Coordinates of N, CA and C in Angstrom, one line a residue:
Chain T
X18 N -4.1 -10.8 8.2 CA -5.1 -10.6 7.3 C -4.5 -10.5 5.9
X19 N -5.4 -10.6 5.2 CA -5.0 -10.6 3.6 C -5.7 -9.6 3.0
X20 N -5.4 -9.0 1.5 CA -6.3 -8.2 0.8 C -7.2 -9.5 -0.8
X21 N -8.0 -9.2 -0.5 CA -9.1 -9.6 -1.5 C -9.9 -9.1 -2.2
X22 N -10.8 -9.5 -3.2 CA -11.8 -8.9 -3.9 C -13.0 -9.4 -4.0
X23 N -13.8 -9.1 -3.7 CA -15.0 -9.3 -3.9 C -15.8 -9.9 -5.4
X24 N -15.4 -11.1 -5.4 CA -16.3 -11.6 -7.1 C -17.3 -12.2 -7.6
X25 N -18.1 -12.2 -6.4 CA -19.5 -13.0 -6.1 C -20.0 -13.0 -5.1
X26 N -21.2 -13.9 -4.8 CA -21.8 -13.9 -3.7 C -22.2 -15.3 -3.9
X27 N -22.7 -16.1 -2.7 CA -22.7 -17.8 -2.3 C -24.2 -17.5 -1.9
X28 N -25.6 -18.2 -2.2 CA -26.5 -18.1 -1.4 C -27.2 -19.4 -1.1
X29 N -27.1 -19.8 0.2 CA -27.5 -21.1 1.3 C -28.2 -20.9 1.7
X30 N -29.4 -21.3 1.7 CA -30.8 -21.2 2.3 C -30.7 -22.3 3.5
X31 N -30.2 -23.8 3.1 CA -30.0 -24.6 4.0 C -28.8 -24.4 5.0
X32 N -28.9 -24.0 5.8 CA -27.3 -24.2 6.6 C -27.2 -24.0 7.9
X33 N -26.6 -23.8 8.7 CA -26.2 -24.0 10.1 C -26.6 -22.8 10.5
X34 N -27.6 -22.9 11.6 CA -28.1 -22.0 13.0 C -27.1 -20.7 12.7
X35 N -26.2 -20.5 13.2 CA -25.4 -19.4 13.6 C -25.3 -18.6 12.1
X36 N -25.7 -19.0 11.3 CA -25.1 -18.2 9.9 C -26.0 -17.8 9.4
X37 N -27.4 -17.5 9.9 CA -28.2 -17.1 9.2 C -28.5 -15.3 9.2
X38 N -28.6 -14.6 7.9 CA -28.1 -13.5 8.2 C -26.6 -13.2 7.6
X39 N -26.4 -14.3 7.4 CA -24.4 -13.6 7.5 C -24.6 -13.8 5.8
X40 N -23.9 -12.9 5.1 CA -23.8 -13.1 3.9 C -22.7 -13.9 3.6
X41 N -22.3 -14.5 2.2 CA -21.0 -15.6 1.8 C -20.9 -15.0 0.4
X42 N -19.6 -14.3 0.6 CA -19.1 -13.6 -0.6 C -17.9 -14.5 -1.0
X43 N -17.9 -14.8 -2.5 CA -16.6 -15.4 -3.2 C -15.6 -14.2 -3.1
X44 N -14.6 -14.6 -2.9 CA -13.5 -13.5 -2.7 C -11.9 -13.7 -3.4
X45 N -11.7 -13.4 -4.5 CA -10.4 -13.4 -5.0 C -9.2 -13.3 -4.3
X46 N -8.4 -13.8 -3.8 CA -7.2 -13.2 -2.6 C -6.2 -12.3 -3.8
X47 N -5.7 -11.5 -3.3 CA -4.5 -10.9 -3.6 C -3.1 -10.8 -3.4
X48 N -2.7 -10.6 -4.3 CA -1.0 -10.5 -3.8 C -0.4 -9.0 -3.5
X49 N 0.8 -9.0 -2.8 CA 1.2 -7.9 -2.3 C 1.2 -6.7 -3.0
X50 N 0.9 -6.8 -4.5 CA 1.2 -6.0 -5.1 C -0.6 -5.4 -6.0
X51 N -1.2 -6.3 -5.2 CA -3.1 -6.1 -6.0 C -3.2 -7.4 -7.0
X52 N -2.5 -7.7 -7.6 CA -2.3 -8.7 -8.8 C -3.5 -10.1 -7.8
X53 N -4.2 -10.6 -9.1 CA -4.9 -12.4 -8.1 C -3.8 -13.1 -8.0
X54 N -4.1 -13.5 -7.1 CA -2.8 -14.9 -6.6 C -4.0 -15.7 -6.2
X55 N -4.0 -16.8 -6.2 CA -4.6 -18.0 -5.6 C -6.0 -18.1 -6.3
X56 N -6.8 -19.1 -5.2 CA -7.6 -19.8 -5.6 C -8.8 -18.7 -4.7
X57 N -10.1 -18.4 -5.3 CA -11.4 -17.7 -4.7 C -11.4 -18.3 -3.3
X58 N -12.0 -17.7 -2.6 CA -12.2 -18.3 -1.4 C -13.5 -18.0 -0.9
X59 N -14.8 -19.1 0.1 CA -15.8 -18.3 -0.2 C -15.4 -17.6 1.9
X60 N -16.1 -16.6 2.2 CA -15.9 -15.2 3.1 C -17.1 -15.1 3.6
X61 N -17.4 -15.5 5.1 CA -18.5 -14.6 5.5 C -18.0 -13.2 5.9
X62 N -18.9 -12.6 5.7 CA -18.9 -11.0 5.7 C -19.4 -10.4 6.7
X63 N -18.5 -10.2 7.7 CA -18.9 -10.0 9.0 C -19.4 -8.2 9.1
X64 N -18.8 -7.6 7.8 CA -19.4 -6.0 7.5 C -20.7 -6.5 7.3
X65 N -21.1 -7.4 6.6 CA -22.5 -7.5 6.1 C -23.1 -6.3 4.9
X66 N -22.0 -6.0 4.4 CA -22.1 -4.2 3.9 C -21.1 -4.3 2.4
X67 N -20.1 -5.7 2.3 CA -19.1 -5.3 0.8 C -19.9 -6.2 -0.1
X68 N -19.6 -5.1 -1.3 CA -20.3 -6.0 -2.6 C -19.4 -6.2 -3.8
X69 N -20.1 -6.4 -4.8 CA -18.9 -7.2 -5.9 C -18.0 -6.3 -6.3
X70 N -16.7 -6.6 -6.5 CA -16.2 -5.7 -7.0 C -15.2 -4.8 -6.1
X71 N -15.3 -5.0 -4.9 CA -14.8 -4.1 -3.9 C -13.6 -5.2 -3.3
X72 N -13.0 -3.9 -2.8 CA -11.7 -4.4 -2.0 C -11.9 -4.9 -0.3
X73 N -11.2 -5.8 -0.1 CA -11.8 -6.3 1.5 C -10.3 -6.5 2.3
X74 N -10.5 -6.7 3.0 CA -9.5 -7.2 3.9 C -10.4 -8.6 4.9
X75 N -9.6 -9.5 4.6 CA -10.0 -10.8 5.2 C -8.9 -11.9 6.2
X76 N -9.9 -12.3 7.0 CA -9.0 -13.4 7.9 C -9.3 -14.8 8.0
X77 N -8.4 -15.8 7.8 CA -8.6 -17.3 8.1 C -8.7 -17.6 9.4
X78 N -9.2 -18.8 9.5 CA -8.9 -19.5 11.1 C -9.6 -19.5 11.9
X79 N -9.4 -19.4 13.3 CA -10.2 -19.3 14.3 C -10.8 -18.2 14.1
X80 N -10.4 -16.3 14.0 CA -10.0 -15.5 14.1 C -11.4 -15.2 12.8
X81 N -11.8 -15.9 12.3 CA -12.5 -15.6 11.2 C -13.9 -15.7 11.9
X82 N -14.1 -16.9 12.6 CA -15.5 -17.3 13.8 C -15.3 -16.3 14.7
X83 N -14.5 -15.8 14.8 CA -14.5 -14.9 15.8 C -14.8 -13.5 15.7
X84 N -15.4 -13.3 14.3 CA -15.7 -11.8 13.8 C -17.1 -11.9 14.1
X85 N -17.6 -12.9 14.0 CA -19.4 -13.0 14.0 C -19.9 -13.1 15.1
X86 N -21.2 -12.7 15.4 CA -22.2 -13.1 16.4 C -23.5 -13.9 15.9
X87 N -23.5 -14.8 16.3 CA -22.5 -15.4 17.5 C -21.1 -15.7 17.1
X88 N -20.5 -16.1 17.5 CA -18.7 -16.6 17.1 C -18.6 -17.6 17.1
X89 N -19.4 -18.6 17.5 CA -19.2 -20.3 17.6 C -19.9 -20.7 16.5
X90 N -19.8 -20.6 15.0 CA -19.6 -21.0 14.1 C -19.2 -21.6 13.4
X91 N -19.2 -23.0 12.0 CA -18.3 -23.0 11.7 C -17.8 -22.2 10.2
X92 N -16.8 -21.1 10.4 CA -17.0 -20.6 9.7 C -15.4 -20.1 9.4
X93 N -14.1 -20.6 8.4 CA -13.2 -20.7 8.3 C -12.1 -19.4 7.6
X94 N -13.1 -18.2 7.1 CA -12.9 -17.0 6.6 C -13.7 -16.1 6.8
X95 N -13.6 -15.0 7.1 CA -14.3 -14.0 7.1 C -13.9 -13.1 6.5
X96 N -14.7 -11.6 6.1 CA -14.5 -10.4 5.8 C -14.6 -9.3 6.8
X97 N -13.3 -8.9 7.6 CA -13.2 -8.4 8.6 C -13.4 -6.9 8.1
X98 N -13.4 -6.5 6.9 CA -13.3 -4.7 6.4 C -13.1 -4.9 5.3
X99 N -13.6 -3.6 4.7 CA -13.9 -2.9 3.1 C -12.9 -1.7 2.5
X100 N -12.0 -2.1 2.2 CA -10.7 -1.4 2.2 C -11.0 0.0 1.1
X101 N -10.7 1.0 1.7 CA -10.3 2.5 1.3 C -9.7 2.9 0.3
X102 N -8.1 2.2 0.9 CA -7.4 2.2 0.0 C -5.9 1.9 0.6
X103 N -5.1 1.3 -0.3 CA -3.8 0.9 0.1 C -2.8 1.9 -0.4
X104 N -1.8 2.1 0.5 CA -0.9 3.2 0.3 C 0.2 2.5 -0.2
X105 N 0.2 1.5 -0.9 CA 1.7 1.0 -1.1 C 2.2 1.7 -2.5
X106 N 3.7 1.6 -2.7 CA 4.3 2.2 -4.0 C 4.2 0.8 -5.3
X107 N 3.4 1.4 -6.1 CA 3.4 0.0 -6.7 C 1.7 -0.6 -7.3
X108 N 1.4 -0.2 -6.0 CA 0.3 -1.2 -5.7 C -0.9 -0.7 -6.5
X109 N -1.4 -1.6 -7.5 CA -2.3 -1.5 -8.4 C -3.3 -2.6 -8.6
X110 N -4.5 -2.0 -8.4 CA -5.6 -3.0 -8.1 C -6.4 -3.3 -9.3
X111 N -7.0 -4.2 -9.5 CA -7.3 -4.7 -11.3 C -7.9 -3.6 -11.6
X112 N -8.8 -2.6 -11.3 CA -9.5 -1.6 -12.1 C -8.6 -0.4 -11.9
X113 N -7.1 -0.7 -12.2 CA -6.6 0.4 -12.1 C -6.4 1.7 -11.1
X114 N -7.6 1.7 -9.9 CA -7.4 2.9 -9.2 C -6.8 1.8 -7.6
X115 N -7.1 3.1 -6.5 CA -6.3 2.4 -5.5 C -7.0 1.5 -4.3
X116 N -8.2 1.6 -4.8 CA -9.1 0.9 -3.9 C -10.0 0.1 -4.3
Chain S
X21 N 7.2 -16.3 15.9 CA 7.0 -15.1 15.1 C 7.8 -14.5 13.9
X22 N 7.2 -13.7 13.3 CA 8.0 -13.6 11.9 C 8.9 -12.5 11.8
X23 N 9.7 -11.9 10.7 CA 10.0 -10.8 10.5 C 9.4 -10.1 9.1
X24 N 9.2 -8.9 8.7 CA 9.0 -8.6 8.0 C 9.2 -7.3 7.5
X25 N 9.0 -6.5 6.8 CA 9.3 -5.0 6.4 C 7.8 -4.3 6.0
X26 N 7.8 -3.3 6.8 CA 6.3 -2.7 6.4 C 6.3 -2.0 4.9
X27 N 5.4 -2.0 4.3 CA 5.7 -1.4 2.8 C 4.5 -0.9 2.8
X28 N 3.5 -0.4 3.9 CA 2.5 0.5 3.3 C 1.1 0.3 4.1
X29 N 0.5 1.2 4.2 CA -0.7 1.8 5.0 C -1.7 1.0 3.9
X30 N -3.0 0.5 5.0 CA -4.4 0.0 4.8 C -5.3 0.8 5.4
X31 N -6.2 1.4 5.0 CA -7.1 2.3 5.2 C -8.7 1.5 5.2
X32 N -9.0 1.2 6.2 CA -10.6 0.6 5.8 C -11.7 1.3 7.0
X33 N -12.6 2.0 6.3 CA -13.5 2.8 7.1 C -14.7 1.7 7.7
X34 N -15.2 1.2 7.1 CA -16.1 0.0 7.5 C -15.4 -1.4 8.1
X35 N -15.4 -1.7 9.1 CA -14.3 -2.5 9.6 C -15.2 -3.2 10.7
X36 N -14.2 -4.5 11.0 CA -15.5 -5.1 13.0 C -14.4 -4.0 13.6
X37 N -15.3 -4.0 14.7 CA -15.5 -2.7 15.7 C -13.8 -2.4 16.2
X38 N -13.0 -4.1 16.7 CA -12.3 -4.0 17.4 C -11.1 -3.5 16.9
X39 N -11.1 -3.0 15.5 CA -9.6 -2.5 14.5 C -10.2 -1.0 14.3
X40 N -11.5 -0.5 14.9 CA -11.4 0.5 14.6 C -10.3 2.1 15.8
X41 N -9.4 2.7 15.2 CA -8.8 3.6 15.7 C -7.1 2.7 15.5
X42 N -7.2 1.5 15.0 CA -5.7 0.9 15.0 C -5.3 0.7 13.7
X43 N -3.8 1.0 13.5 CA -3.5 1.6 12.2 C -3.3 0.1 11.8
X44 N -3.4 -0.3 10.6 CA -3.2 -1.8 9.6 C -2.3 -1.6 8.8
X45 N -1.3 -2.6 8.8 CA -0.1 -2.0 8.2 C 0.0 -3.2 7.0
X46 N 0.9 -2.9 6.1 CA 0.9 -4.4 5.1 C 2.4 -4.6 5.2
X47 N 2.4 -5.7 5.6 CA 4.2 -6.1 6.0 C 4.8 -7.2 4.8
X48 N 5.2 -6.8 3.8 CA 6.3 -8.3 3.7 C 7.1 -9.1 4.4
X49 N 7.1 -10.0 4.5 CA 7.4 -11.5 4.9 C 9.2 -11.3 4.4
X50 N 10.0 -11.6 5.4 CA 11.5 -11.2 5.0 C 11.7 -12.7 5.5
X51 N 12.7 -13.2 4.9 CA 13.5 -14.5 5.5 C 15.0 -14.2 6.2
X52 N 15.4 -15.2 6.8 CA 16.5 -14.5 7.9 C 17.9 -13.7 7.4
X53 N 17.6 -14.0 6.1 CA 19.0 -12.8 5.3 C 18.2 -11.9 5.1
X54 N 17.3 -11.4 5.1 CA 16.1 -10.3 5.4 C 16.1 -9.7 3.8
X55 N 16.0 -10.9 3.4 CA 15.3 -10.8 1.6 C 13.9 -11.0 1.8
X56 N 13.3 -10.6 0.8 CA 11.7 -10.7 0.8 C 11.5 -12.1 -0.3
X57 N 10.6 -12.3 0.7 CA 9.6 -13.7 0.2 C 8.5 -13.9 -0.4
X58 N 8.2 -12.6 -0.8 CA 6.8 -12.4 -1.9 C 5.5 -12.2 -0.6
X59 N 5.9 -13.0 0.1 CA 4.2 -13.2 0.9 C 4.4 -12.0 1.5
X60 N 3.5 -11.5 2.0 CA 3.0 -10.7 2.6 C 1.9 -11.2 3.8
X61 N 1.3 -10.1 4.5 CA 0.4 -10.4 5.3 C -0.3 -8.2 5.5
X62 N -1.2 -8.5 6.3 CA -1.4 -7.0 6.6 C -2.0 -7.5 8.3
X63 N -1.5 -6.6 9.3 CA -1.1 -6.8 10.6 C -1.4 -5.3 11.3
X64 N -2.2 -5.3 12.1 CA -2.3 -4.4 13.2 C -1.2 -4.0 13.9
X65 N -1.6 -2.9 14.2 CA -0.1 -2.4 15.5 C -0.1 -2.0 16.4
X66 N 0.8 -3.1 17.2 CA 0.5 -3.0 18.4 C 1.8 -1.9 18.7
X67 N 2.5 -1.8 18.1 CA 3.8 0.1 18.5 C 4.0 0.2 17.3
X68 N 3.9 1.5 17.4 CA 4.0 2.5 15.7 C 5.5 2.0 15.2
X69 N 4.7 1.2 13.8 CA 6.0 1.2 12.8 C 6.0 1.9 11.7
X70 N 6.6 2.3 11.3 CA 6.0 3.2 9.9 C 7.2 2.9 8.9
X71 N 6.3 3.2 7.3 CA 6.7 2.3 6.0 C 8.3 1.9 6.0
X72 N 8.8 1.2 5.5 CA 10.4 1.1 5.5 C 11.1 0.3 6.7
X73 N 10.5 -0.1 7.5 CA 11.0 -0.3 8.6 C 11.0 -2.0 8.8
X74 N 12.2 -2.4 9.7 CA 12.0 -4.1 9.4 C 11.1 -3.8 11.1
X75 N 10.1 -5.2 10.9 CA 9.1 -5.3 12.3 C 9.6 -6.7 12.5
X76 N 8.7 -7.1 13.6 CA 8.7 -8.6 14.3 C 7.1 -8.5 14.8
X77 N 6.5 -9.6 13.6 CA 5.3 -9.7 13.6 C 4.7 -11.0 14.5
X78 N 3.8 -10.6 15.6 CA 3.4 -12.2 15.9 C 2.1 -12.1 15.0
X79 N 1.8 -13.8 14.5 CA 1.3 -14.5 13.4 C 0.4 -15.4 14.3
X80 N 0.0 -15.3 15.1 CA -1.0 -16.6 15.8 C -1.8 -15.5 16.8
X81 N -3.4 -16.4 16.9 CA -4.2 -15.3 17.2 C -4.4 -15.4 19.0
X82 N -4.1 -16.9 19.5 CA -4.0 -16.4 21.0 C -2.8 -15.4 21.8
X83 N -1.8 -15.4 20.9 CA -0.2 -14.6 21.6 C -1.0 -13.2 20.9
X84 N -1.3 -12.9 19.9 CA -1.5 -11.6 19.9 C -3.2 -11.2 20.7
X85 N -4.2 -11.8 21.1 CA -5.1 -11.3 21.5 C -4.2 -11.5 23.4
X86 N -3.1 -12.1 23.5 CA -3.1 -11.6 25.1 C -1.8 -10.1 24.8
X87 N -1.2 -10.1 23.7 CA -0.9 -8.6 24.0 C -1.8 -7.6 23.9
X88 N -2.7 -7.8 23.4 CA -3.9 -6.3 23.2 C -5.3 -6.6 24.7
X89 N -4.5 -7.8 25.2 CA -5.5 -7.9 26.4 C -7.1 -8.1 26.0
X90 N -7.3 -8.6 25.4 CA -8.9 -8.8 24.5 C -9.2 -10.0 24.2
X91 N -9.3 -11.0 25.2 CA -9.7 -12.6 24.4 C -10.8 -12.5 23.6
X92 N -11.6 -11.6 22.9 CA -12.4 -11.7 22.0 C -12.2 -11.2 20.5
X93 N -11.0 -10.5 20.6 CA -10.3 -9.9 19.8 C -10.1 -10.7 18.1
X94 N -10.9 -10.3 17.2 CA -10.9 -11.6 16.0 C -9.5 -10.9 15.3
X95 N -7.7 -11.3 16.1 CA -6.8 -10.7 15.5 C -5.8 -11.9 15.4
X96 N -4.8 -11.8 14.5 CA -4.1 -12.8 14.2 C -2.4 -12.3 14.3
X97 N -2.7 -11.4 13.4 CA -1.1 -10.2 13.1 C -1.1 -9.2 13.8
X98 N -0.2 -9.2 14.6 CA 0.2 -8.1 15.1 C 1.5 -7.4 15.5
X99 N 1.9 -6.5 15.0 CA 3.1 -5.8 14.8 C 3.4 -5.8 16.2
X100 N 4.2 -6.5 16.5 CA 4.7 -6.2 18.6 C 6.7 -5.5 18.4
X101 N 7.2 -5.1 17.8 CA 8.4 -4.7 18.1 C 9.0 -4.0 16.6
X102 N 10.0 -3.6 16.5 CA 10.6 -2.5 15.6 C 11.8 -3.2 15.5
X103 N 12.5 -3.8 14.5 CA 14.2 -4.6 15.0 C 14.9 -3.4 14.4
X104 N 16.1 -3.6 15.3 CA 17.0 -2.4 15.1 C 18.2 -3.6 14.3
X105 N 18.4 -4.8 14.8 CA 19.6 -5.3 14.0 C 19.0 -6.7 14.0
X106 N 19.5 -7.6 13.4 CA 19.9 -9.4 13.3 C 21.0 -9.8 12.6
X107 N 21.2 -10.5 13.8 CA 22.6 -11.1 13.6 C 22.6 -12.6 13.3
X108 N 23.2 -13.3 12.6 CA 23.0 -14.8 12.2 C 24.3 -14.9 12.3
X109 N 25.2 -15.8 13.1 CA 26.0 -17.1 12.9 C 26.0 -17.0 11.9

Protein backbone atom coordinates (compact mmCIF):
# COMPACT_ATOMS: atom_id res chain seq x y z
CA UNK A 1 0.00 0.00 0.00
CA UNK A 2 0.84 3.53 -0.40
CA UNK A 3 0.04 6.81 1.60
CA UNK A 4 -2.11 9.42 -0.24
CA UNK A 5 -4.34 12.38 -0.01
CA UNK A 6 -7.35 13.01 -0.60
CA UNK A 7 -7.86 16.10 -3.33
CA UNK A 8 -11.20 15.58 -4.83
CA UNK A 9 -13.87 13.54 -5.64
CA UNK A 10 -14.86 11.91 -9.42
CA UNK A 11 -18.73 11.76 -9.97
CA UNK A 12 -20.11 9.01 -12.69
CA UNK A 13 -23.55 8.67 -12.90
CA UNK A 14 -22.99 6.40 -16.06
CA UNK A 15 -20.88 3.47 -15.19
CA UNK A 16 -20.49 -0.19 -14.51
CA UNK A 17 -23.10 -2.34 -12.36
CA UNK A 18 -20.71 -3.21 -9.51
CA UNK A 19 -19.66 0.49 -8.69
CA UNK A 20 -22.62 1.96 -7.92
CA UNK A 21 -22.55 3.28 -4.46
CA UNK A 22 -18.76 3.28 -4.36
CA UNK A 23 -17.42 6.69 -4.17
CA UNK A 24 -14.14 7.87 -6.73
CA UNK A 25 -11.84 10.08 -4.88
CA UNK A 26 -8.85 11.86 -6.69
CA UNK A 27 -5.99 10.98 -4.59
CA UNK A 28 -2.49 12.65 -4.51
CA UNK A 29 0.16 9.69 -3.81
CA UNK A 30 2.87 10.36 -1.42
CA UNK A 31 6.34 9.91 -0.78
CA UNK A 32 8.05 8.35 2.09
CA UNK A 33 8.48 11.31 3.68
CA UNK A 34 4.55 13.06 3.17
CA UNK A 35 5.92 15.25 0.42
CA UNK A 36 3.49 14.72 -3.39
CA UNK A 37 5.40 12.52 -5.58
CA UNK A 38 3.57 11.53 -8.72
CA UNK A 39 0.71 11.87 -10.72
CA UNK A 40 -3.33 12.03 -8.80
CA UNK A 41 -4.74 8.86 -9.08
CA UNK A 42 -8.47 8.45 -9.22
CA UNK A 43 -9.47 5.65 -5.80
CA UNK A 44 -12.50 3.91 -5.13
CA UNK A 45 -13.15 4.19 -1.57
CA UNK A 46 -13.87 1.08 -0.24
CA UNK A 47 -14.24 3.13 3.57
CA UNK A 48 -16.90 5.00 1.70
CA UNK A 49 -16.21 7.43 4.71
CA UNK A 50 -12.57 9.64 3.51
CA UNK A 51 -13.07 13.13 2.40
CA UNK A 52 -10.87 15.92 0.95
CA UNK A 53 -8.11 16.68 2.53
CA UNK A 54 -7.45 13.54 4.52
CA UNK A 55 -4.79 11.06 4.66
CA UNK A 56 -5.51 7.41 3.14
CA UNK A 57 -3.80 4.54 2.73
CA UNK A 58 -4.29 2.92 -0.73
CA UNK A 59 -3.77 -0.17 -2.98
CA UNK A 60 -3.26 -0.93 -6.82
CA UNK A 61 -4.05 -4.03 -8.74
CA UNK A 62 -5.95 -6.85 -8.22
CA UNK A 63 -5.92 -6.31 -4.51
CA UNK A 64 -7.80 -2.91 -5.09
CA UNK A 65 -11.16 -5.12 -6.71
CA UNK A 66 -10.75 -6.97 -4.01
CA UNK A 67 -11.66 -4.42 -1.30
CA UNK A 68 -15.24 -4.03 -2.71
CA UNK A 69 -18.47 -5.83 -2.74
CA UNK A 70 -18.81 -7.03 -4.90
CA UNK A 71 -14.94 -7.60 -5.89
CA UNK A 72 -15.43 -8.44 -9.49
CA UNK A 73 -15.05 -5.06 -10.61
CA UNK A 74 -13.19 -3.18 -12.79
CA UNK A 75 -11.56 -1.18 -10.56
CA UNK A 76 -7.59 -0.58 -10.52
CA UNK A 77 -7.12 1.38 -6.96
CA UNK A 78 -8.75 1.55 -4.09
CA UNK A 79 -8.83 3.28 -0.67
CA UNK A 80 -8.28 0.60 1.76
CA UNK A 81 -8.14 3.15 5.17
CA UNK A 82 -8.13 6.70 6.54
CA UNK A 83 -4.86 7.14 8.15
CA UNK A 84 -4.50 8.36 11.95
CA UNK A 85 -1.38 9.08 11.77
CA UNK A 86 2.25 8.10 10.72
CA UNK A 87 4.85 7.61 13.29
CA UNK A 88 7.83 8.11 11.07
CA UNK A 89 10.87 10.58 12.21
CA UNK A 90 10.68 13.17 9.59
CA UNK A 91 7.53 12.60 8.32
CA UNK A 92 5.57 15.78 7.53
CA UNK A 93 2.35 15.93 5.91
CA UNK A 94 1.38 19.15 3.70
CA UNK A 95 -0.76 20.82 6.48
CA UNK A 96 2.01 20.43 8.72
CA UNK A 97 0.52 18.07 11.51
CA UNK A 98 0.89 14.19 11.42
CA UNK A 99 -2.17 13.07 9.92
CA UNK B 1 10.46 -10.60 -2.75
CA UNK B 2 11.99 -7.45 -1.56
CA UNK B 3 14.11 -6.23 1.22
CA UNK B 4 13.55 -3.31 3.05
CA UNK B 5 13.98 -1.32 6.49
CA UNK B 6 11.01 -0.50 8.58
CA UNK B 7 11.08 3.26 9.46
CA UNK B 8 7.70 3.64 11.12
CA UNK B 9 4.16 2.81 12.37
CA UNK B 10 0.72 3.47 10.35
CA UNK B 11 -2.15 3.92 12.41
CA UNK B 12 -5.63 3.87 10.58
CA UNK B 13 -8.79 3.43 12.62
CA UNK B 14 -11.29 3.25 9.76
CA UNK B 15 -9.82 0.52 7.66
CA UNK B 16 -11.57 -2.90 5.33
CA UNK B 17 -12.21 -5.18 7.97
CA UNK B 18 -9.43 -7.66 7.11
CA UNK B 19 -6.26 -5.20 8.48
CA UNK B 20 -8.16 -4.57 11.38
CA UNK B 21 -6.02 -5.74 14.76
CA UNK B 22 -2.70 -6.02 12.16
CA UNK B 23 -0.02 -3.66 12.78
CA UNK B 24 0.93 -1.56 9.15
CA UNK B 25 4.27 -0.91 9.04
CA UNK B 26 6.06 1.68 6.31
CA UNK B 27 9.13 -0.10 4.96
CA UNK B 28 11.78 1.49 2.69
CA UNK B 29 12.73 -0.32 -0.27
CA UNK B 30 16.69 -1.22 0.41
CA UNK B 31 18.76 -2.42 -2.74
CA UNK B 32 21.17 -5.39 -2.26
CA UNK B 33 24.14 -3.18 -0.66
CA UNK B 34 21.16 -2.36 1.69
CA UNK B 35 21.17 1.40 0.72
CA UNK B 36 17.80 2.94 0.40
CA UNK B 37 15.99 3.59 -2.77
CA UNK B 38 13.69 6.30 -1.93
CA UNK B 39 10.61 3.99 -2.58
CA UNK B 40 8.95 2.90 0.02
CA UNK B 41 5.76 0.85 0.41
CA UNK B 42 3.56 0.33 3.73
CA UNK B 43 3.11 -3.64 4.43
CA UNK B 44 1.21 -5.60 6.99
CA UNK B 45 2.78 -8.03 9.33
CA UNK B 46 2.80 -10.99 9.16
CA UNK B 47 5.89 -11.40 12.45
CA UNK B 48 6.56 -8.50 14.62
CA UNK B 49 9.13 -6.17 13.13
CA UNK B 50 9.69 -3.13 14.81
CA UNK B 51 11.17 0.41 13.56
CA UNK B 52 14.93 0.08 12.55
CA UNK B 53 15.03 -3.30 11.50
CA UNK B 54 15.94 -4.75 7.89
CA UNK B 55 12.62 -7.08 6.80
CA UNK B 56 11.96 -9.39 3.76
CA UNK B 57 8.80 -8.14 2.31
CA UNK B 58 6.68 -10.29 -0.06
CA UNK B 59 5.19 -7.71 -2.69
CA UNK B 60 2.61 -9.84 -4.73
CA UNK B 61 -0.96 -10.45 -3.50
CA UNK B 62 -1.43 -14.26 -4.16
CA UNK B 63 2.06 -15.38 -2.07
CA UNK B 64 1.01 -13.17 0.60
CA UNK B 65 -2.87 -13.97 0.83
CA UNK B 66 -1.61 -17.86 1.06
CA UNK B 67 0.60 -16.84 4.11
CA UNK B 68 -2.32 -15.21 6.06
CA UNK B 69 -4.45 -18.18 4.73
CA UNK B 70 -7.36 -15.80 3.34
CA UNK B 71 -7.87 -16.00 -0.43
CA UNK B 72 -10.08 -12.98 -0.01
CA UNK B 73 -7.65 -11.08 1.70
CA UNK B 74 -7.39 -7.43 -0.44
CA UNK B 75 -3.34 -7.73 0.70
CA UNK B 76 -0.29 -7.23 -1.35
CA UNK B 77 2.69 -6.41 1.36
CA UNK B 78 3.50 -8.43 3.70
CA UNK B 79 6.22 -8.38 6.15
CA UNK B 80 7.03 -12.49 6.31
CA UNK B 81 10.69 -12.53 7.98
CA UNK B 82 13.30 -10.26 10.08
CA UNK B 83 16.97 -10.70 8.18
CA UNK B 84 19.63 -11.01 10.56
CA UNK B 85 22.48 -10.88 7.75
CA UNK B 86 23.15 -10.68 3.69
CA UNK B 87 25.79 -11.72 2.19
CA UNK B 88 26.69 -10.91 -1.54
CA UNK B 89 29.63 -12.47 -3.56
Amino acid sequence: MLLGRVIGTVVATEKYDGLTGVPMLFVQPLDRMGADAGKPVVCADSTKMAGRGELVLYEGGREAAMMLEPWFVPVDHSIMGIVDEVSRDGWRHENGDRS
Amino acid sequence: MILGKVTGVVVATIKHPFYVGRRMLMVDRLDEGGNETGAYLVAAAAVDAGVGQTVLVVDEGNSARQVVGDSSAPLRSLIVGVVDDVAID
